[in-house]
């Protein structure tokens, strides 16, 4: 394997738990353990989460853009918001989180009764979001549903190996010829532009000249999507999760089968994903071998235990950089970096 620059990153103890993101790290807890857990346990672990400093704003007048709302809160009102989440594109309700109680109280005082876009705002404290996986498993019939969705035996019975399932997630068009893939992507772009046109016509109070009397697509393409000379092994940045394989429970560095929010807790080897360069796969294998020999477990965000979290690999024609993210807890970061440097580089 070519020389690779190694960078180790300590997971800071003040990371923000955000269950609305598709990039949430999975837990290795069993369904039975989940049933006994509190849906809000993540707010009691001592780790930082802005969910405990949340407010609910009502009375907003749609339509308004996310960027417009963010600018109003952070620039005009000078609030230090952490996350902003709308219930829907036309919702009159918005949830905003902050990094401390002082910032939350400041927001309540400034926004309560404030007139924005002709409407008076109402503000109150809001409860944290429930852990989506635990919430599902507490709900009626949720256990059977989740076990069926991610039980490896179900995959085997349906002749769908985890690696094929992973390819369907990471490369959803992998079974189609390349020219068909381009055609599908072209149609998706056209549909997106039609949707953009319709949304613009809803927001603007007047109809611009280029929208008048025109139906369907109103954009002129300069050219169709051009085929790439390289159709495999082209991804120059890959982010891998450290977790357990769904078949043998071995520690694995690869891609997740799905998101934490959807109930996925397993990681599959990426070697059959044709978009990942061989150089990246080599780095992934070396780190995976190290993790399997390590006395430290993969990180479990549910229990706030374990160490190995993520591997990011960036490659160019001649160079390669690996960034390892870990949750060190009481382990000396200096001692760990020295050990990694001797073992991997």
XYZ file of C-alpha atoms in Angstrom:
345
model
C 0.000 0.000 0.000
C 1.244 3.514 -0.797
C 2.294 5.884 1.954
C -0.699 7.341 3.769
C -0.856 10.408 6.020
C -2.634 9.552 9.272
C -4.599 12.047 11.334
C -6.286 11.098 14.614
C -9.215 13.139 15.858
C -10.595 12.960 19.380
C -14.375 13.066 19.617
C -15.015 16.115 21.789
C -17.247 15.577 24.836
C -19.515 18.434 23.729
C -20.810 16.925 20.481
C -24.439 17.674 19.678
C -26.851 14.735 19.484
C -29.156 15.328 16.519
C -31.599 12.566 15.714
C -32.942 14.349 12.631
C -29.714 13.731 10.722
C -29.168 10.837 8.350
C -25.604 10.605 9.541
C -26.364 9.596 13.126
C -24.126 6.814 14.353
C -25.843 3.475 15.144
C -26.014 1.627 18.425
C -25.213 -2.021 19.007
C -27.909 -2.447 21.667
C -30.341 -5.308 21.213
C -34.077 -4.843 20.748
C -34.719 -6.308 24.201
C -32.364 -3.770 25.775
C -34.053 -0.986 23.843
C -37.450 -1.879 25.267
C -36.147 -1.154 28.785
C -34.552 2.186 27.895
C -35.872 5.674 28.411
C -36.566 7.525 25.156
C -34.795 10.547 26.631
C -31.861 8.709 28.171
C -29.420 10.456 25.818
C -30.141 13.750 27.635
C -29.030 12.233 30.966
C -25.634 10.795 30.026
C -23.657 13.966 30.707
C -22.845 14.442 27.015
C -23.837 17.778 25.519
C -26.994 17.987 23.425
C -28.722 21.207 22.449
C -32.065 19.352 22.651
C -32.261 20.236 26.356
C -32.222 23.944 25.426
C -35.061 23.971 22.904
C -37.890 26.435 22.232
C -41.039 26.250 20.113
C -41.988 29.275 17.984
C -45.581 29.505 16.705
C -47.506 32.121 14.757
C -45.120 32.240 11.819
C -46.611 33.282 8.492
C -45.762 30.927 5.622
C -44.287 30.833 3.115
C -40.817 31.731 4.319
C -37.429 30.278 3.485
C -35.160 28.457 5.914
C -32.336 30.861 5.136
C -34.645 33.823 5.706
C -35.654 32.475 9.137
C -32.071 31.700 10.119
C -30.967 35.199 9.111
C -33.821 36.713 11.136
C -32.933 34.753 14.284
C -29.144 34.909 14.200
C -28.416 38.217 12.494
C -31.336 40.543 13.130
C -32.256 39.238 16.601
C -28.615 38.305 17.384
C -29.532 34.901 18.805
C -26.959 32.130 18.961
C -29.100 29.233 17.700
C -27.672 25.737 17.315
C -30.346 23.962 15.241
C -33.517 25.105 13.493
C -36.166 22.597 12.439
C -39.512 23.138 10.728
C -42.377 20.682 10.922
C -43.070 21.132 7.200
C -42.615 23.552 4.308
C -45.897 25.340 5.116
C -45.811 24.886 8.874
C -46.385 27.782 11.240
C -44.307 26.024 13.925
C -40.516 25.983 14.239
C -38.247 24.382 16.851
C -34.953 26.084 17.720
C -32.207 24.784 20.012
C -29.372 26.601 21.773
C -26.116 25.678 23.482
C -27.009 26.939 26.956
C -29.960 27.972 29.132
C -28.898 31.622 29.035
C -29.211 31.726 25.227
C -32.594 29.983 25.366
C -34.024 32.466 27.898
C -32.699 35.373 25.854
C -34.521 34.037 22.789
C -37.796 33.642 24.689
C -37.605 37.193 26.010
C -36.794 38.758 22.636
C -39.162 36.740 20.433
C -42.297 36.546 22.599
C -44.817 38.952 21.066
C -42.356 40.108 18.394
C -44.063 41.042 15.111
C -42.443 39.363 12.101
C -43.922 39.490 8.594
C -47.096 40.976 10.052
C -47.646 38.207 12.644
C -47.006 38.202 16.390
C -44.810 35.315 17.503
C -45.483 33.082 20.478
C -42.569 31.312 22.173
C -42.310 28.647 24.868
C -39.874 26.026 26.113
C -40.022 22.710 24.232
C -39.218 19.140 25.256
C -36.244 17.292 23.738
C -36.847 14.993 20.787
C -37.244 11.332 21.715
C -34.660 8.788 20.609
C -36.325 7.559 17.374
C -35.126 3.952 17.612
C -36.233 3.482 21.219
C -39.483 5.290 20.483
C -40.271 2.911 17.637
C -39.553 -0.123 19.759
C -41.793 1.184 22.511
C -44.690 1.742 20.144
C -47.293 -0.908 19.377
C -45.969 -3.722 17.153
C -42.721 -1.782 16.607
C -40.458 -4.574 17.837
C -41.683 -7.092 15.281
C -41.513 -4.484 12.540
C -37.911 -3.511 13.273
C -36.687 -7.047 13.787
C -38.222 -8.029 10.457
C -36.676 -5.021 8.740
C -33.112 -5.658 9.920
C -33.006 -9.357 10.849
C -30.213 -10.996 8.844
C -32.172 -14.266 8.670
C -34.900 -12.438 6.745
C -32.292 -11.256 4.258
C -30.993 -14.763 3.776
C -34.492 -16.187 3.344
C -35.177 -13.593 0.675
C -31.819 -14.298 -1.027
C -30.675 -10.714 -0.449
C -27.112 -10.814 0.944
C -26.119 -7.788 3.063
C -23.502 -6.753 0.490
C -26.158 -6.579 -2.240
C -28.464 -4.654 0.084
C -25.588 -2.252 0.758
C -24.975 -1.745 -2.961
C -28.651 -0.894 -3.410
C -28.262 1.813 -0.763
C -24.851 3.227 -1.701
C -25.220 2.794 -5.501
C -28.961 2.515 -6.215
C -28.444 2.387 -10.018
C -25.601 -0.144 -9.983
C -27.494 -2.849 -11.892
C -28.366 -0.560 -14.812
C -26.100 0.153 -17.828
C -24.215 3.429 -17.552
C -26.155 5.133 -20.359
C -29.430 4.241 -18.629
C -28.084 5.732 -15.406
C -27.365 9.004 -17.197
C -30.855 9.065 -18.690
C -32.456 8.515 -15.261
C -30.345 11.291 -13.744
C -31.267 13.644 -16.590
C -34.970 13.051 -15.941
C -34.476 13.644 -12.222
C -32.798 16.992 -12.910
C -35.661 18.023 -15.182
C -38.237 17.081 -12.542
C -36.268 19.045 -9.954
C -36.249 22.152 -12.144
C -39.998 21.897 -12.767
C -40.520 21.685 -9.008
C -38.248 24.700 -8.532
C -40.285 26.663 -11.066
C -43.526 25.812 -9.261
C -42.113 26.773 -5.871
C -40.823 30.098 -7.206
C -44.239 30.926 -8.658
C -45.818 30.284 -5.226
C -43.413 32.491 -3.291
C -43.202 35.490 -5.592
C -46.067 37.983 -5.399
C -45.813 38.612 -9.160
C -45.241 36.349 -12.133
C -41.928 37.056 -13.905
C -41.899 37.317 -17.693
C -40.104 34.009 -18.173
C -42.871 32.169 -16.251
C -45.934 33.758 -17.893
C -48.047 31.500 -20.046
C -45.545 28.654 -19.862
C -46.344 25.197 -18.551
C -43.968 22.392 -17.709
C -40.235 22.898 -17.962
C -39.182 26.530 -18.348
C -35.397 26.110 -18.319
C -33.236 25.746 -21.406
C -30.509 23.116 -20.998
C -27.135 24.105 -22.397
C -26.261 20.428 -22.709
C -27.288 17.017 -21.422
C -25.321 15.243 -18.717
C -21.974 14.295 -20.190
C -20.634 10.778 -19.558
C -17.557 10.483 -17.362
C -14.407 8.805 -18.724
C -14.102 7.053 -15.328
C -17.130 5.088 -14.129
C -15.558 3.009 -11.327
C -13.316 3.670 -8.314
C -13.778 7.431 -8.666
C -14.953 8.473 -5.168
C -12.061 10.515 -3.725
C -13.597 10.906 -0.257
C -15.242 8.083 1.695
C -16.573 8.073 5.252
C -16.773 4.693 6.963
C -18.451 3.748 10.229
C -16.933 1.310 12.725
C -19.524 -1.244 13.815
C -20.518 -4.918 13.704
C -21.103 -7.092 10.654
C -24.735 -8.358 10.380
C -23.667 -11.945 9.578
C -20.835 -12.745 12.003
C -20.804 -9.742 14.412
C -17.139 -9.106 13.626
C -15.878 -5.554 14.076
C -16.155 -4.006 10.643
C -15.141 -0.727 9.018
C -17.571 0.051 6.225
C -20.961 1.492 5.299
C -24.121 1.205 7.377
C -27.148 -0.622 6.002
C -29.366 2.313 6.930
C -29.648 5.183 9.404
C -29.949 4.983 13.184
C -33.323 6.690 12.887
C -34.601 3.829 10.714
C -33.301 1.203 13.130
C -30.040 0.104 11.544
C -27.239 -1.049 13.832
C -24.994 -2.983 11.433
C -22.033 -2.164 9.179
C -21.080 -3.993 5.967
C -17.687 -4.334 4.286
C -17.422 -1.856 1.345
C -15.187 -3.963 -0.913
C -17.957 -4.747 -3.436
C -18.919 -1.087 -3.882
C -17.353 -0.238 -7.247
C -17.254 3.510 -6.560
C -14.633 3.098 -3.788
C -10.989 3.296 -4.994
C -8.661 0.378 -4.330
C -6.301 2.676 -2.429
C -9.172 3.611 -0.092
C -10.133 -0.026 0.384
C -6.531 -0.852 1.311
C -6.576 1.798 4.047
C -9.974 0.567 5.227
C -8.714 -3.042 5.499
C -5.593 -2.039 7.420
C -7.607 -0.032 9.920
C -10.217 -2.797 10.199
C -7.501 -5.332 11.026
C -6.194 -2.975 13.698
C -9.663 -2.449 15.199
C -10.291 -6.208 15.341
C -7.046 -6.698 17.267
C -7.690 -3.730 19.550
C -8.750 -4.182 23.168
C -11.176 -1.269 22.649
C -14.728 -1.694 21.334
C -16.489 0.290 18.591
C -18.286 3.333 19.975
C -21.849 2.803 21.178
C -23.707 6.164 21.310
C -26.636 4.545 23.124
C -24.497 3.596 26.118
C -21.819 6.235 25.550
C -19.161 3.501 25.624
C -16.492 2.250 23.240
C -13.882 4.131 21.243
C -13.695 3.574 17.469
C -16.228 5.739 15.635
C -15.335 6.629 12.074
C -12.698 6.502 9.352
C -12.531 9.124 6.599
C -10.205 8.512 3.653
C -9.333 11.135 1.044
C -7.269 10.187 -1.996
C -5.641 11.900 -4.961
C -3.636 10.434 -7.791
C -0.487 10.317 -5.688
C -1.513 10.929 -2.073
C -3.806 9.516 0.586
C -5.009 10.879 3.946
C -6.852 8.926 6.652
C -8.737 10.653 9.469
C -9.715 8.442 12.421
C -12.427 9.684 14.767
C -12.576 8.175 18.233
C -14.358 8.689 21.547
C -11.402 8.526 23.929
C -13.195 8.995 27.287
C -10.472 8.449 29.944
C -7.923 6.968 27.539
C -4.840 9.102 27.021
C -5.149 10.548 23.514
C -1.373 10.932 23.293
C -0.790 7.276 24.173
C -3.426 6.167 21.662
C -2.004 8.286 18.811
C 1.512 6.977 19.430
C 0.222 3.405 19.368
C -1.724 4.020 16.147
C 1.233 5.728 14.478
C 3.532 2.776 15.152
C 0.940 0.206 14.062
C -0.639 1.752 10.971
C 1.901 4.006 9.288
